JSON list of C-alpha atoms and ligand atoms in Angstrom, two decimals:
[
{"chain": "A", "resi": 6, "resn": "MET", "atom": "CA", "xyz": [4.11, -13.21, -7.76]},
{"chain": "A", "resi": 7, "resn": "ASN", "atom": "CA", "xyz": [1.69, -10.29, -8.21]},
{"chain": "A", "resi": 8, "resn": "ILE", "atom": "CA", "xyz": [3.05, -6.88, -7.29]},
{"chain": "A", "resi": 9, "resn": "PHE", "atom": "CA", "xyz": [1.30, -3.49, -7.32]},
{"chain": "A", "resi": 10, "resn": "ILE", "atom": "CA", "xyz": [3.45, -0.37, -7.67]},
{"chain": "A", "resi": 11, "resn": "PHE", "atom": "CA", "xyz": [2.05, 3.03, -6.79]},
{"chain": "A", "resi": 12, "resn": "SER", "atom": "CA", "xyz": [4.38, 5.70, -8.13]},
{"chain": "A", "resi": 13, "resn": "GLY", "atom": "CA", "xyz": [3.43, 9.15, -6.87]},
{"chain": "A", "resi": 14, "resn": "GLY", "atom": "CA", "xyz": [5.51, 11.30, -9.24]},
{"chain": "A", "resi": 15, "resn": "ASP", "atom": "CA", "xyz": [3.28, 13.79, -11.05]},
{"chain": "A", "resi": 16, "resn": "SER", "atom": "CA", "xyz": [5.70, 15.37, -13.54]},
{"chain": "A", "resi": 17, "resn": "GLU", "atom": "CA", "xyz": [7.40, 14.13, -16.67]},
{"chain": "A", "resi": 18, "resn": "SER", "atom": "CA", "xyz": [10.88, 14.43, -15.12]},
{"chain": "A", "resi": 19, "resn": "SER", "atom": "CA", "xyz": [9.88, 12.79, -11.82]},
{"chain": "A", "resi": 20, "resn": "LYS", "atom": "CA", "xyz": [12.64, 10.76, -10.17]},
{"chain": "A", "resi": 21, "resn": "THR", "atom": "CA", "xyz": [9.97, 8.82, -8.26]},
{"chain": "A", "resi": 22, "resn": "ASN", "atom": "CA", "xyz": [8.52, 7.58, -11.54]},
{"chain": "A", "resi": 23, "resn": "TYR", "atom": "CA", "xyz": [11.96, 7.01, -13.04]},
{"chain": "A", "resi": 24, "resn": "TYR", "atom": "CA", "xyz": [13.00, 4.63, -10.25]},
{"chain": "A", "resi": 25, "resn": "MET", "atom": "CA", "xyz": [9.63, 2.88, -10.07]},
{"chain": "A", "resi": 26, "resn": "LYS", "atom": "CA", "xyz": [9.53, 2.33, -13.85]},
{"chain": "A", "resi": 27, "resn": "TRP", "atom": "CA", "xyz": [12.99, 0.82, -13.64]},
{"chain": "A", "resi": 28, "resn": "LEU", "atom": "CA", "xyz": [11.89, -1.45, -10.79]},
{"chain": "A", "resi": 29, "resn": "CYS", "atom": "CA", "xyz": [8.71, -2.42, -12.65]},
{"chain": "A", "resi": 30, "resn": "LYS", "atom": "CA", "xyz": [10.69, -3.45, -15.73]},
{"chain": "A", "resi": 31, "resn": "ARG", "atom": "CA", "xyz": [13.13, -5.51, -13.71]},
{"chain": "A", "resi": 32, "resn": "LEU", "atom": "CA", "xyz": [10.38, -7.31, -11.77]},
{"chain": "A", "resi": 33, "resn": "CYS", "atom": "CA", "xyz": [8.43, -7.98, -15.00]},
{"chain": "A", "resi": 34, "resn": "ASN", "atom": "CA", "xyz": [11.54, -9.40, -16.68]},
{"chain": "A", "resi": 35, "resn": "GLU", "atom": "CA", "xyz": [11.75, -11.91, -13.86]},
{"chain": "A", "resi": 36, "resn": "GLY", "atom": "CA", "xyz": [8.24, -13.20, -14.57]},
{"chain": "A", "resi": 37, "resn": "ASN", "atom": "CA", "xyz": [6.28, -11.32, -11.93]},
{"chain": "A", "resi": 38, "resn": "ILE", "atom": "CA", "xyz": [2.91, -9.79, -12.77]},
{"chain": "A", "resi": 39, "resn": "VAL", "atom": "CA", "xyz": [3.32, -6.09, -12.01]},
{"chain": "A", "resi": 40, "resn": "PHE", "atom": "CA", "xyz": [0.44, -3.62, -11.92]},
{"chain": "A", "resi": 41, "resn": "PHE", "atom": "CA", "xyz": [1.97, -0.17, -12.35]},
{"chain": "A", "resi": 42, "resn": "ARG", "atom": "CA", "xyz": [0.15, 3.09, -11.63]},
{"chain": "A", "resi": 43, "resn": "SER", "atom": "CA", "xyz": [1.89, 6.42, -11.85]},
{"chain": "A", "resi": 44, "resn": "LEU", "atom": "CA", "xyz": [0.14, 9.63, -10.92]},
{"chain": "A", "resi": 45, "resn": "PHE", "atom": "CA", "xyz": [1.72, 11.33, -13.93]},
{"chain": "A", "resi": 46, "resn": "ASP", "atom": "CA", "xyz": [-0.25, 8.99, -16.22]},
{"chain": "A", "resi": 47, "resn": "ASP", "atom": "CA", "xyz": [-3.44, 8.62, -14.17]},
{"chain": "A", "resi": 48, "resn": "ILE", "atom": "CA", "xyz": [-3.89, 12.17, -12.90]},
{"chain": "A", "resi": 49, "resn": "LEU", "atom": "CA", "xyz": [-2.88, 14.02, -16.05]},
{"chain": "A", "resi": 50, "resn": "SER", "atom": "CA", "xyz": [-5.12, 11.89, -18.23]},
{"chain": "A", "resi": 51, "resn": "GLY", "atom": "CA", "xyz": [-7.98, 12.44, -15.77]},
{"chain": "A", "resi": 52, "resn": "LYS", "atom": "CA", "xyz": [-8.29, 8.69, -15.30]},
{"chain": "A", "resi": 53, "resn": "LEU", "atom": "CA", "xyz": [-7.71, 8.44, -11.58]},
{"chain": "A", "resi": 54, "resn": "LYS", "atom": "CA", "xyz": [-11.33, 8.50, -10.41]},
{"chain": "A", "resi": 55, "resn": "LYS", "atom": "CA", "xyz": [-12.58, 6.59, -13.46]},
{"chain": "A", "resi": 56, "resn": "ASN", "atom": "CA", "xyz": [-10.08, 3.80, -12.82]},
{"chain": "A", "resi": 57, "resn": "ARG", "atom": "CA", "xyz": [-10.75, 3.54, -9.10]},
{"chain": "A", "resi": 58, "resn": "LEU", "atom": "CA", "xyz": [-12.33, 0.07, -9.19]},
{"chain": "A", "resi": 59, "resn": "ALA", "atom": "CA", "xyz": [-9.73, -1.27, -11.63]},
{"chain": "A", "resi": 60, "resn": "ILE", "atom": "CA", "xyz": [-6.96, 0.02, -9.34]},
{"chain": "A", "resi": 61, "resn": "GLU", "atom": "CA", "xyz": [-8.72, -1.49, -6.33]},
{"chain": "A", "resi": 62, "resn": "ASN", "atom": "CA", "xyz": [-8.77, -4.90, -7.99]},
{"chain": "A", "resi": 63, "resn": "GLU", "atom": "CA", "xyz": [-5.11, -4.60, -9.00]},
{"chain": "A", "resi": 64, "resn": "ILE", "atom": "CA", "xyz": [-4.16, -3.88, -5.40]},
{"chain": "A", "resi": 65, "resn": "ILE", "atom": "CA", "xyz": [-6.37, -6.57, -3.94]},
{"chain": "A", "resi": 66, "resn": "GLY", "atom": "CA", "xyz": [-5.05, -9.12, -6.43]},
{"chain": "A", "resi": 67, "resn": "SER", "atom": "CA", "xyz": [-1.45, -8.47, -5.33]},
{"chain": "A", "resi": 68, "resn": "ASP", "atom": "CA", "xyz": [0.81, -10.18, -2.81]},
{"chain": "A", "resi": 69, "resn": "ILE", "atom": "CA", "xyz": [2.95, -7.08, -2.28]},
{"chain": "A", "resi": 70, "resn": "VAL", "atom": "CA", "xyz": [2.22, -3.37, -2.71]},
{"chain": "A", "resi": 71, "resn": "ILE", "atom": "CA", "xyz": [5.04, -0.89, -3.18]},
{"chain": "A", "resi": 72, "resn": "PHE", "atom": "CA", "xyz": [4.07, 2.69, -2.32]},
{"chain": "A", "resi": 73, "resn": "CYS", "atom": "CA", "xyz": [6.57, 5.24, -3.57]},
{"chain": "A", "resi": 74, "resn": "CYS", "atom": "CA", "xyz": [5.96, 8.94, -3.13]},
{"chain": "A", "resi": 75, "resn": "PRO", "atom": "CA", "xyz": [7.84, 12.23, -3.59]},
{"chain": "A", "resi": 76, "resn": "VAL", "atom": "CA", "xyz": [8.53, 14.30, -0.47]},
{"chain": "A", "resi": 77, "resn": "HIS", "atom": "CA", "xyz": [6.78, 17.68, -0.67]},
{"chain": "A", "resi": 78, "resn": "LEU", "atom": "CA", "xyz": [7.37, 20.08, 2.26]},
{"chain": "A", "resi": 79, "resn": "HIS", "atom": "CA", "xyz": [8.10, 17.09, 4.52]},
{"chain": "A", "resi": 80, "resn": "ASN", "atom": "CA", "xyz": [4.77, 15.59, 3.59]},
{"chain": "A", "resi": 81, "resn": "VAL", "atom": "CA", "xyz": [3.22, 13.36, 0.91]},
{"chain": "A", "resi": 82, "resn": "SER", "atom": "CA", "xyz": [2.57, 15.25, -2.34]},
{"chain": "A", "resi": 83, "resn": "SER", "atom": "CA", "xyz": [-0.96, 16.61, -2.70]},
{"chain": "A", "resi": 84, "resn": "THR", "atom": "CA", "xyz": [-1.67, 14.24, -5.62]},
{"chain": "A", "resi": 85, "resn": "THR", "atom": "CA", "xyz": [-0.54, 11.24, -3.56]},
{"chain": "A", "resi": 86, "resn": "LYS", "atom": "CA", "xyz": [-2.95, 12.37, -0.86]},
{"chain": "A", "resi": 87, "resn": "GLU", "atom": "CA", "xyz": [-5.67, 12.63, -3.51]},
{"chain": "A", "resi": 88, "resn": "PHE", "atom": "CA", "xyz": [-4.95, 9.01, -4.44]},
{"chain": "A", "resi": 89, "resn": "LEU", "atom": "CA", "xyz": [-5.07, 7.81, -0.81]},
{"chain": "A", "resi": 90, "resn": "ASP", "atom": "CA", "xyz": [-8.32, 9.74, -0.24]},
{"chain": "A", "resi": 91, "resn": "LEU", "atom": "CA", "xyz": [-9.98, 7.73, -3.01]},
{"chain": "A", "resi": 92, "resn": "PHE", "atom": "CA", "xyz": [-9.65, 4.65, -0.81]},
{"chain": "A", "resi": 93, "resn": "VAL", "atom": "CA", "xyz": [-10.51, 6.18, 2.57]},
{"chain": "A", "resi": 94, "resn": "GLU", "atom": "CA", "xyz": [-13.20, 3.51, 3.09]},
{"chain": "A", "resi": 95, "resn": "TRP", "atom": "CA", "xyz": [-10.42, 0.92, 3.50]},
{"chain": "A", "resi": 96, "resn": "SER", "atom": "CA", "xyz": [-9.27, 2.63, 6.68]},
{"chain": "A", "resi": 97, "resn": "HIS", "atom": "CA", "xyz": [-12.56, 1.50, 8.28]},
{"chain": "A", "resi": 98, "resn": "THR", "atom": "CA", "xyz": [-12.68, -1.94, 6.69]},
{"chain": "A", "resi": 99, "resn": "LEU", "atom": "CA", "xyz": [-9.05, -3.18, 6.84]},
{"chain": "A", "resi": 100, "resn": "ARG", "atom": "CA", "xyz": [-9.65, -4.15, 3.23]},
{"chain": "A", "resi": 101, "resn": "LEU", "atom": "CA", "xyz": [-5.99, -4.85, 2.39]},
{"chain": "A", "resi": 102, "resn": "THR", "atom": "CA", "xyz": [-5.47, -7.38, 5.18]},
{"chain": "A", "resi": 103, "resn": "GLY", "atom": "CA", "xyz": [-3.15, -10.19, 4.06]},
{"chain": "A", "resi": 104, "resn": "ILE", "atom": "CA", "xyz": [-1.12, -7.95, 1.72]},
{"chain": "A", "resi": 105, "resn": "LEU", "atom": "CA", "xyz": [2.50, -7.03, 2.43]},
{"chain": "A", "resi": 106, "resn": "GLY", "atom": "CA", "xyz": [3.78, -3.50, 1.85]},
{"chain": "A", "resi": 107, "resn": "VAL", "atom": "CA", "xyz": [6.98, -1.61, 1.18]},
{"chain": "A", "resi": 108, "resn": "VAL", "atom": "CA", "xyz": [7.20, 2.18, 1.53]},
{"chain": "A", "resi": 109, "resn": "VAL", "atom": "CA", "xyz": [9.65, 4.23, -0.56]},
{"chain": "A", "resi": 110, "resn": "THR", "atom": "CA", "xyz": [10.02, 8.02, -0.49]},
{"chain": "A", "resi": 111, "resn": "VAL", "atom": "CA", "xyz": [12.05, 10.27, -2.80]},
{"chain": "A", "resi": 112, "resn": "SER", "atom": "CA", "xyz": [13.30, 13.72, -1.78]},
{"chain": "A", "resi": 113, "resn": "SER", "atom": "CA", "xyz": [16.00, 16.05, -3.01]},
{"chain": "A", "resi": 114, "resn": "SER", "atom": "CA", "xyz": [17.67, 16.04, 0.42]},
{"chain": "A", "resi": 115, "resn": "ASN", "atom": "CA", "xyz": [15.47, 15.64, 3.52]},
{"chain": "A", "resi": 116, "resn": "GLY", "atom": "CA", "xyz": [12.03, 15.04, 5.00]},
{"chain": "A", "resi": 117, "resn": "ASN", "atom": "CA", "xyz": [11.74, 11.36, 4.06]},
{"chain": "A", "resi": 118, "resn": "GLN", "atom": "CA", "xyz": [11.33, 10.11, 7.61]},
{"chain": "A", "resi": 119, "resn": "SER", "atom": "CA", "xyz": [8.08, 11.88, 8.38]},
{"chain": "A", "resi": 120, "resn": "VAL", "atom": "CA", "xyz": [6.61, 10.82, 5.02]},
{"chain": "A", "resi": 121, "resn": "ASN", "atom": "CA", "xyz": [7.70, 7.20, 5.53]},
{"chain": "A", "resi": 122, "resn": "LYS", "atom": "CA", "xyz": [6.05, 7.25, 8.93]},
{"chain": "A", "resi": 123, "resn": "TYR", "atom": "CA", "xyz": [2.83, 8.72, 7.59]},
{"chain": "A", "resi": 124, "resn": "LEU", "atom": "CA", "xyz": [2.53, 6.32, 4.62]},
{"chain": "A", "resi": 125, "resn": "HIS", "atom": "CA", "xyz": [3.35, 3.38, 6.88]},
{"chain": "A", "resi": 126, "resn": "LYS", "atom": "CA", "xyz": [0.52, 4.41, 9.23]},
{"chain": "A", "resi": 127, "resn": "VAL", "atom": "CA", "xyz": [-2.03, 4.87, 6.43]},
{"chain": "A", "resi": 128, "resn": "LEU", "atom": "CA", "xyz": [-1.13, 1.49, 4.93]},
{"chain": "A", "resi": 129, "resn": "ASN", "atom": "CA", "xyz": [-1.56, -0.13, 8.36]},
{"chain": "A", "resi": 130, "resn": "TYR", "atom": "CA", "xyz": [-5.03, 1.42, 8.62]},
{"chain": "A", "resi": 131, "resn": "PHE", "atom": "CA", "xyz": [-5.82, -0.02, 5.18]},
{"chain": "A", "resi": 132, "resn": "GLY", "atom": "CA", "xyz": [-4.80, -3.44, 6.58]},
{"chain": "A", "resi": 133, "resn": "VAL", "atom": "CA", "xyz": [-1.36, -3.72, 4.91]},
{"chain": "A", "resi": 134, "resn": "THR", "atom": "CA", "xyz": [1.49, -5.28, 6.90]},
{"chain": "A", "resi": 135, "resn": "VAL", "atom": "CA", "xyz": [4.49, -3.04, 6.14]},
{"chain": "A", "resi": 136, "resn": "LEU", "atom": "CA", "xyz": [7.85, -4.77, 5.95]},
{"chain": "A", "resi": 137, "resn": "GLY", "atom": "CA", "xyz": [10.02, -1.66, 5.79]},
{"chain": "A", "resi": 138, "resn": "ASN", "atom": "CA", "xyz": [10.72, 1.85, 4.55]},
{"chain": "A", "resi": 139, "resn": "LEU", "atom": "CA", "xyz": [13.36, 3.07, 2.12]},
{"chain": "A", "resi": 140, "resn": "SER", "atom": "CA", "xyz": [14.48, 6.72, 1.78]},
{"chain": "A", "resi": 141, "resn": "ILE", "atom": "CA", "xyz": [15.99, 7.96, -1.48]},
{"chain": "A", "resi": 142, "resn": "ASN", "atom": "CA", "xyz": [17.44, 11.42, -2.16]},
{"chain": "A", "resi": 143, "resn": "HIS", "atom": "CA", "xyz": [19.36, 13.21, -4.94]},
{"chain": "A", "resi": 144, "resn": "THR", "atom": "CA", "xyz": [22.73, 12.86, -3.24]},
{"chain": "A", "resi": 145, "resn": "MET", "atom": "CA", "xyz": [22.59, 9.07, -3.65]},
{"chain": "A", "resi": 146, "resn": "GLU", "atom": "CA", "xyz": [24.28, 7.47, -6.63]},
{"chain": "A", "resi": 147, "resn": "GLU", "atom": "CA", "xyz": [21.75, 6.08, -9.13]},
{"chain": "A", "resi": 148, "resn": "GLU", "atom": "CA", "xyz": [23.22, 2.57, -9.34]},
{"chain": "A", "resi": 149, "resn": "LYS", "atom": "CA", "xyz": [23.29, 2.30, -5.56]},
{"chain": "A", "resi": 150, "resn": "VAL", "atom": "CA", "xyz": [19.65, 3.37, -5.33]},
{"chain": "A", "resi": 151, "resn": "LYS", "atom": "CA", "xyz": [18.64, 0.76, -7.91]},
{"chain": "A", "resi": 152, "resn": "ASN", "atom": "CA", "xyz": [20.54, -2.00, -6.11]},
{"chain": "A", "resi": 153, "resn": "LYS", "atom": "CA", "xyz": [19.04, -0.99, -2.77]},
{"chain": "A", "resi": 154, "resn": "LEU", "atom": "CA", "xyz": [15.53, -0.91, -4.23]},
{"chain": "A", "resi": 155, "resn": "TYR", "atom": "CA", "xyz": [15.88, -4.28, -5.86]},
{"chain": "A", "resi": 156, "resn": "ASP", "atom": "CA", "xyz": [17.40, -5.93, -2.76]},
{"chain": "A", "resi": 157, "resn": "PHE", "atom": "CA", "xyz": [14.69, -4.42, -0.59]},
{"chain": "A", "resi": 158, "resn": "VAL", "atom": "CA", "xyz": [11.83, -5.72, -2.74]},
{"chain": "A", "resi": 159, "resn": "ASN", "atom": "CA", "xyz": [13.51, -9.09, -3.22]},
{"chain": "A", "resi": 160, "resn": "LEU", "atom": "CA", "xyz": [13.71, -9.54, 0.51]},
{"chain": "A", "resi": 161, "resn": "ALA", "atom": "CA", "xyz": [9.95, -9.00, 0.72]},
{"chain": "A", "resi": 162, "resn": "LYS", "atom": "CA", "xyz": [9.29, -11.36, -2.21]},
{"chain": "A", "resi": 163, "resn": "ASP", "atom": "CA", "xyz": [11.25, -14.22, -0.70]},
{"chain": "A", "resi": 164, "resn": "LEU", "atom": "CA", "xyz": [9.40, -14.25, 2.62]},
{"chain": "A", "resi": 165, "resn": "ASP", "atom": "CA", "xyz": [7.14, -17.15, 3.52]},
{"chain": "A", "resi": 166, "resn": "LYS", "atom": "CA", "xyz": [3.84, -15.34, 4.10]},
{"chain": "A", "resi": 167, "resn": "SER", "atom": "CA", "xyz": [2.54, -17.97, 6.50]},
{"chain": "A", "resi": 168, "resn": "GLN", "atom": "CA", "xyz": [5.44, -17.07, 8.84]},
{"chain": "A", "resi": 169, "resn": "ILE", "atom": "CA", "xyz": [4.88, -13.28, 8.83]},
{"chain": "A", "resi": 170, "resn": "LYS", "atom": "CA", "xyz": [4.27, -11.63, 12.20]},
{"chain": "A", "resi": 171, "resn": "VAL", "atom": "CA", "xyz": [1.84, -8.72, 11.95]},
{"chain": "A", "resi": 172, "resn": "GLU", "atom": "CA", "xyz": [2.58, -5.31, 13.49]},
{"chain": "A", "resi": 173, "resn": "LYS", "atom": "CA", "xyz": [1.57, -4.20, 17.01]},
{"chain": "A", "resi": 174, "resn": "ARG", "atom": "CA", "xyz": [-0.34, -1.19, 15.65]},
{"chain": "A", "resi": 175, "resn": "GLN", "atom": "CA", "xyz": [-2.36, -3.49, 13.39]},
{"chain": "A", "resi": 176, "resn": "ASP", "atom": "CA", "xyz": [-3.47, -5.55, 16.35]},
{"chain": "A", "resi": 177, "resn": "GLU", "atom": "CA", "xyz": [-4.47, -2.38, 18.25]},
{"chain": "A", "resi": 178, "resn": "ILE", "atom": "CA", "xyz": [-6.55, -1.16, 15.29]},
{"chain": "A", "resi": 179, "resn": "PHE", "atom": "CA", "xyz": [-8.15, -4.59, 14.91]},
{"chain": "A", "resi": 180, "resn": "LEU", "atom": "CA", "xyz": [-9.13, -4.86, 18.59]},
{"chain": "A", "resi": 181, "resn": "LEU", "atom": "CA", "xyz": [-10.67, -1.37, 18.54]},
{"chain": "A", "resi": 182, "resn": "TYR", "atom": "CA", "xyz": [-12.64, -2.15, 15.36]},
{"chain": "A", "resi": 183, "resn": "LYS", "atom": "CA", "xyz": [-13.76, -5.52, 16.72]},
{"chain": "A", "resi": 184, "resn": "GLU", "atom": "CA", "xyz": [-15.10, -3.80, 19.83]},
{"chain": "A", "resi": 185, "resn": "TRP", "atom": "CA", "xyz": [-16.93, -1.21, 17.71]},
{"chain": "A", "resi": 186, "resn": "TYR", "atom": "CA", "xyz": [-18.24, -3.98, 15.46]},
{"chain": "A", "resi": 187, "resn": "GLU", "atom": "CA", "xyz": [-19.53, -6.07, 18.39]},
{"chain": "A", "resi": 188, "resn": "THR", "atom": "CA", "xyz": [-21.15, -3.09, 20.11]},
{"chain": "A", "resi": 189, "resn": "ASN", "atom": "CA", "xyz": [-22.62, -1.81, 16.86]},
{"chain": "A", "resi": 190, "resn": "ARG", "atom": "CA", "xyz": [-20.85, 1.57, 16.93]},
{"chain": "A", "resi": 191, "resn": "ASN", "atom": "CA", "xyz": [-19.15, 3.88, 14.40]},
{"chain": "A", "resi": 192, "resn": "PHE", "atom": "CA", "xyz": [-19.53, 1.74, 11.26]},
{"chain": "A", "resi": 193, "resn": "THR", "atom": "CA", "xyz": [-22.01, 2.06, 8.41]},
{"chain": "A", "resi": 194, "resn": "GLU", "atom": "CA", "xyz": [-23.88, -1.06, 7.25]},
{"chain": "A", "resi": 195, "resn": "SER", "atom": "CA", "xyz": [-21.61, -1.43, 4.24]},
{"chain": "A", "resi": 196, "resn": "GLU", "atom": "CA", "xyz": [-18.49, -1.12, 6.42]},
{"chain": "A", "resi": 197, "resn": "ARG", "atom": "CA", "xyz": [-19.86, -3.81, 8.76]},
{"chain": "A", "resi": 198, "resn": "LYS", "atom": "CA", "xyz": [-20.44, -6.08, 5.76]},
{"chain": "A", "resi": 199, "resn": "SER", "atom": "CA", "xyz": [-16.90, -5.52, 4.48]},
{"chain": "A", "resi": 200, "resn": "LEU", "atom": "CA", "xyz": [-15.50, -6.30, 7.93]},
{"chain": "A", "resi": 201, "resn": "GLU", "atom": "CA", "xyz": [-17.56, -9.49, 8.01]},
{"chain": "A", "resi": 202, "resn": "ASN", "atom": "CA", "xyz": [-16.27, -10.43, 4.54]},
{"chain": "A", "resi": 203, "resn": "ILE", "atom": "CA", "xyz": [-12.69, -10.35, 5.79]},
{"chain": "A", "resi": 204, "resn": "GLY", "atom": "CA", "xyz": [-13.62, -12.33, 8.91]},
{"chain": "A", "resi": 205, "resn": "ILE", "atom": "CA", "xyz": [-13.81, -9.86, 11.80]},
{"chain": "A", "resi": 206, "resn": "ASN", "atom": "CA", "xyz": [-16.38, -12.02, 13.55]},
{"chain": "A", "resi": 207, "resn": "VAL", "atom": "CA", "xyz": [-14.23, -15.16, 13.48]},
{"chain": "A", "resi": 208, "resn": "ALA", "atom": "CA", "xyz": [-10.70, -13.83, 14.10]},
{"chain": "A", "resi": 209, "resn": "LYS", "atom": "CA", "xyz": [-9.65, -13.13, 17.69]},
{"chain": "A", "resi": 210, "resn": "ASP", "atom": "CA", "xyz": [-6.66, -10.96, 16.78]},
{"chain": "A", "resi": 211, "resn": "PHE", "atom": "CA", "xyz": [-5.07, -9.37, 13.70]},
{"chain": "A", "resi": 212, "resn": "GLN", "atom": "CA", "xyz": [-2.63, -12.25, 13.21]},
{"chain": "A", "resi": 213, "resn": "GLU", "atom": "CA", "xyz": [-5.59, -14.59, 12.72]},
{"chain": "A", "resi": 214, "resn": "LEU", "atom": "CA", "xyz": [-7.27, -12.12, 10.37]},
{"chain": "A", "resi": 215, "resn": "PHE", "atom": "CA", "xyz": [-4.04, -11.81, 8.34]},
{"chain": "A", "resi": 216, "resn": "ASN", "atom": "CA", "xyz": [-3.76, -15.59, 8.00]},
{"chain": "A", "resi": 217, "resn": "LEU", "atom": "CA", "xyz": [-7.42, -15.82, 6.96]},
{"chain": "A", "resi": 218, "resn": "ASN", "atom": "CA", "xyz": [-6.87, -13.25, 4.21]},
{"chain": "A", "resi": 219, "resn": "LEU", "atom": "CA", "xyz": [-3.85, -14.60, 2.43]},
{"chain": "A", "resi": 220, "resn": "LYS", "atom": "CA", "xyz": [-4.45, -14.12, -1.27]},
{"chain": "A", "resi": 221, "resn": "SER", "atom": "CA", "xyz": [-6.44, -17.19, -2.22]},
{"chain": "A", "resi": 222, "resn": "TYR", "atom": "CA", "xyz": [-9.21, -16.16, 0.16]},
{"chain": "A", "resi": 223, "resn": "ARG", "atom": "CA", "xyz": [-9.48, -12.48, -0.77]},
{"chain": "A", "resi": 224, "resn": "TYR", "atom": "CA", "xyz": [-12.69, -11.47, -2.49]},
{"chain": "A", "resi": 225, "resn": "ILE", "atom": "CA", "xyz": [-12.78, -8.93, -5.32]},
{"chain": "A", "resi": 226, "resn": "LYS", "atom": "CA", "xyz": [-15.51, -6.72, -6.73]},
{"chain": "A", "resi": 227, "resn": "LYS", "atom": "CA", "xyz": [-16.70, -7.15, -10.29]},
{"chain": "A", "resi": 228, "resn": "LEU", "atom": "CA", "xyz": [-15.81, -4.53, -12.90]},
{"chain": "A", "resi": 229, "resn": "ASP", "atom": "CA", "xyz": [-18.81, -3.11, -14.83]},
{"chain": "B", "resi": 24, "resn": "FMN", "atom": "C1", "xyz": [6.20, 21.40, -3.77]},
{"chain": "B", "resi": 24, "resn": "FMN", "atom": "C2", "xyz": [7.50, 20.67, -3.55]},
{"chain": "B", "resi": 24, "resn": "FMN", "atom": "C3", "xyz": [7.96, 20.51, -2.25]},
{"chain": "B", "resi": 24, "resn": "FMN", "atom": "C4", "xyz": [9.16, 19.84, -2.01]},
{"chain": "B", "resi": 24, "resn": "FMN", "atom": "N1", "xyz": [9.58, 19.65, -0.72]},
{"chain": "B", "resi": 24, "resn": "FMN", "atom": "C5", "xyz": [10.74, 18.99, -0.49]},
{"chain": "B", "resi": 24, "resn": "FMN", "atom": "C6", "xyz": [11.19, 18.76, 0.86]},
{"chain": "B", "resi": 24, "resn": "FMN", "atom": "O1", "xyz": [10.53, 19.06, 1.83]},
{"chain": "B", "resi": 24, "resn": "FMN", "atom": "N2", "xyz": [12.39, 18.13, 1.03]},
{"chain": "B", "resi": 24, "resn": "FMN", "atom": "C7", "xyz": [13.17, 17.74, -0.02]},
{"chain": "B", "resi": 24, "resn": "FMN", "atom": "O2", "xyz": [14.25, 17.21, 0.22]},
{"chain": "B", "resi": 24, "resn": "FMN", "atom": "N3", "xyz": [12.73, 17.88, -1.30]},
{"chain": "B", "resi": 24, "resn": "FMN", "atom": "C8", "xyz": [11.56, 18.49, -1.56]},
{"chain": "B", "resi": 24, "resn": "FMN", "atom": "N4", "xyz": [11.11, 18.65, -2.86]},
{"chain": "B", "resi": 24, "resn": "FMN", "atom": "C9", "xyz": [11.87, 18.02, -3.96]},
{"chain": "B", "resi": 24, "resn": "FMN", "atom": "C10", "xyz": [11.32, 16.62, -4.35]},
{"chain": "B", "resi": 24, "resn": "FMN", "atom": "O3", "xyz": [11.20, 15.83, -3.21]},
{"chain": "B", "resi": 24, "resn": "FMN", "atom": "C11", "xyz": [12.27, 16.00, -5.34]},
{"chain": "B", "resi": 24, "resn": "FMN", "atom": "O4", "xyz": [12.12, 16.67, -6.58]},
{"chain": "B", "resi": 24, "resn": "FMN", "atom": "C12", "xyz": [12.19, 14.48, -5.51]},
{"chain": "B", "resi": 24, "resn": "FMN", "atom": "O5", "xyz": [12.94, 14.09, -6.66]},
{"chain": "B", "resi": 24, "resn": "FMN", "atom": "C13", "xyz": [10.80, 13.87, -5.64]},
{"chain": "B", "resi": 24, "resn": "FMN", "atom": "O6", "xyz": [10.00, 14.45, -6.63]},
{"chain": "B", "resi": 24, "resn": "FMN", "atom": "P1", "xyz": [9.89, 13.93, -8.15]},
{"chain": "B", "resi": 24, "resn": "FMN", "atom": "O7", "xyz": [9.41, 12.53, -8.15]},
{"chain": "B", "resi": 24, "resn": "FMN", "atom": "O8", "xyz": [8.91, 14.89, -8.78]},
{"chain": "B", "resi": 24, "resn": "FMN", "atom": "O9", "xyz": [11.29, 14.05, -8.74]},
{"chain": "B", "resi": 24, "resn": "FMN", "atom": "C14", "xyz": [9.92, 19.32, -3.12]},
{"chain": "B", "resi": 24, "resn": "FMN", "atom": "C15", "xyz": [9.43, 19.51, -4.43]},
{"chain": "B", "resi": 24, "resn": "FMN", "atom": "C16", "xyz": [8.23, 20.16, -4.64]},
{"chain": "B", "resi": 24, "resn": "FMN", "atom": "C17", "xyz": [7.73, 20.31, -6.05]}
]
């Protein structure tokens, strides 16, 4: 199984990165292909923008995306927001349709809920079907956090994708975009093309679009 992990920690001592690196290692040891991106590595080395297309292809080539982010003032960290902003186009093109998602947030004590909610919403706008949210804080025992994380991701891995029911919000977004698409409103030419590539003109609802975009059918852009 291909899994993409976004780890939003941007310091060397980040707990977000610590837990995600642990998870990455465990999933790799089990034979999964894991694409791992931490903001500490990509932002500090100045590679985030340069690697945009490579990251896009890693995400699009995955069955599951795990988005893990530190809680900063009850919000996503500014560098996580910078990462999400790089892919704003996806919020108009439902580019990640057919991919399952898991949201994880790490705080010292509180504020996870609002960040979970926000990340869940953004991922839905990108087209991701989110299976659940997990909140971690410093009061939790490390071994328990690791077990919870692993069980949570395993649950997602074991699902039969052809049986997944998409979320209500995804259907609402889809119907709005389909109306805009059919009445030629609000989208640029390139957004219309992307929507056509994922099948907006053939699917009648988001469930159909999801089924059309299970991995084998997803198209990827060529790297230079
Ligand atoms: C600017 C900033 C704001 C923060 N705001 C919160 C907060 O609202 N609630 C909280 O419980 N922890 C807060 N924290 C602590 C982090 O959530 C905590 O360190 C956690 O481990 C995630 O960050 P890390 O991956 O860098 O370790 C904040 C930390 C920073 C640097």
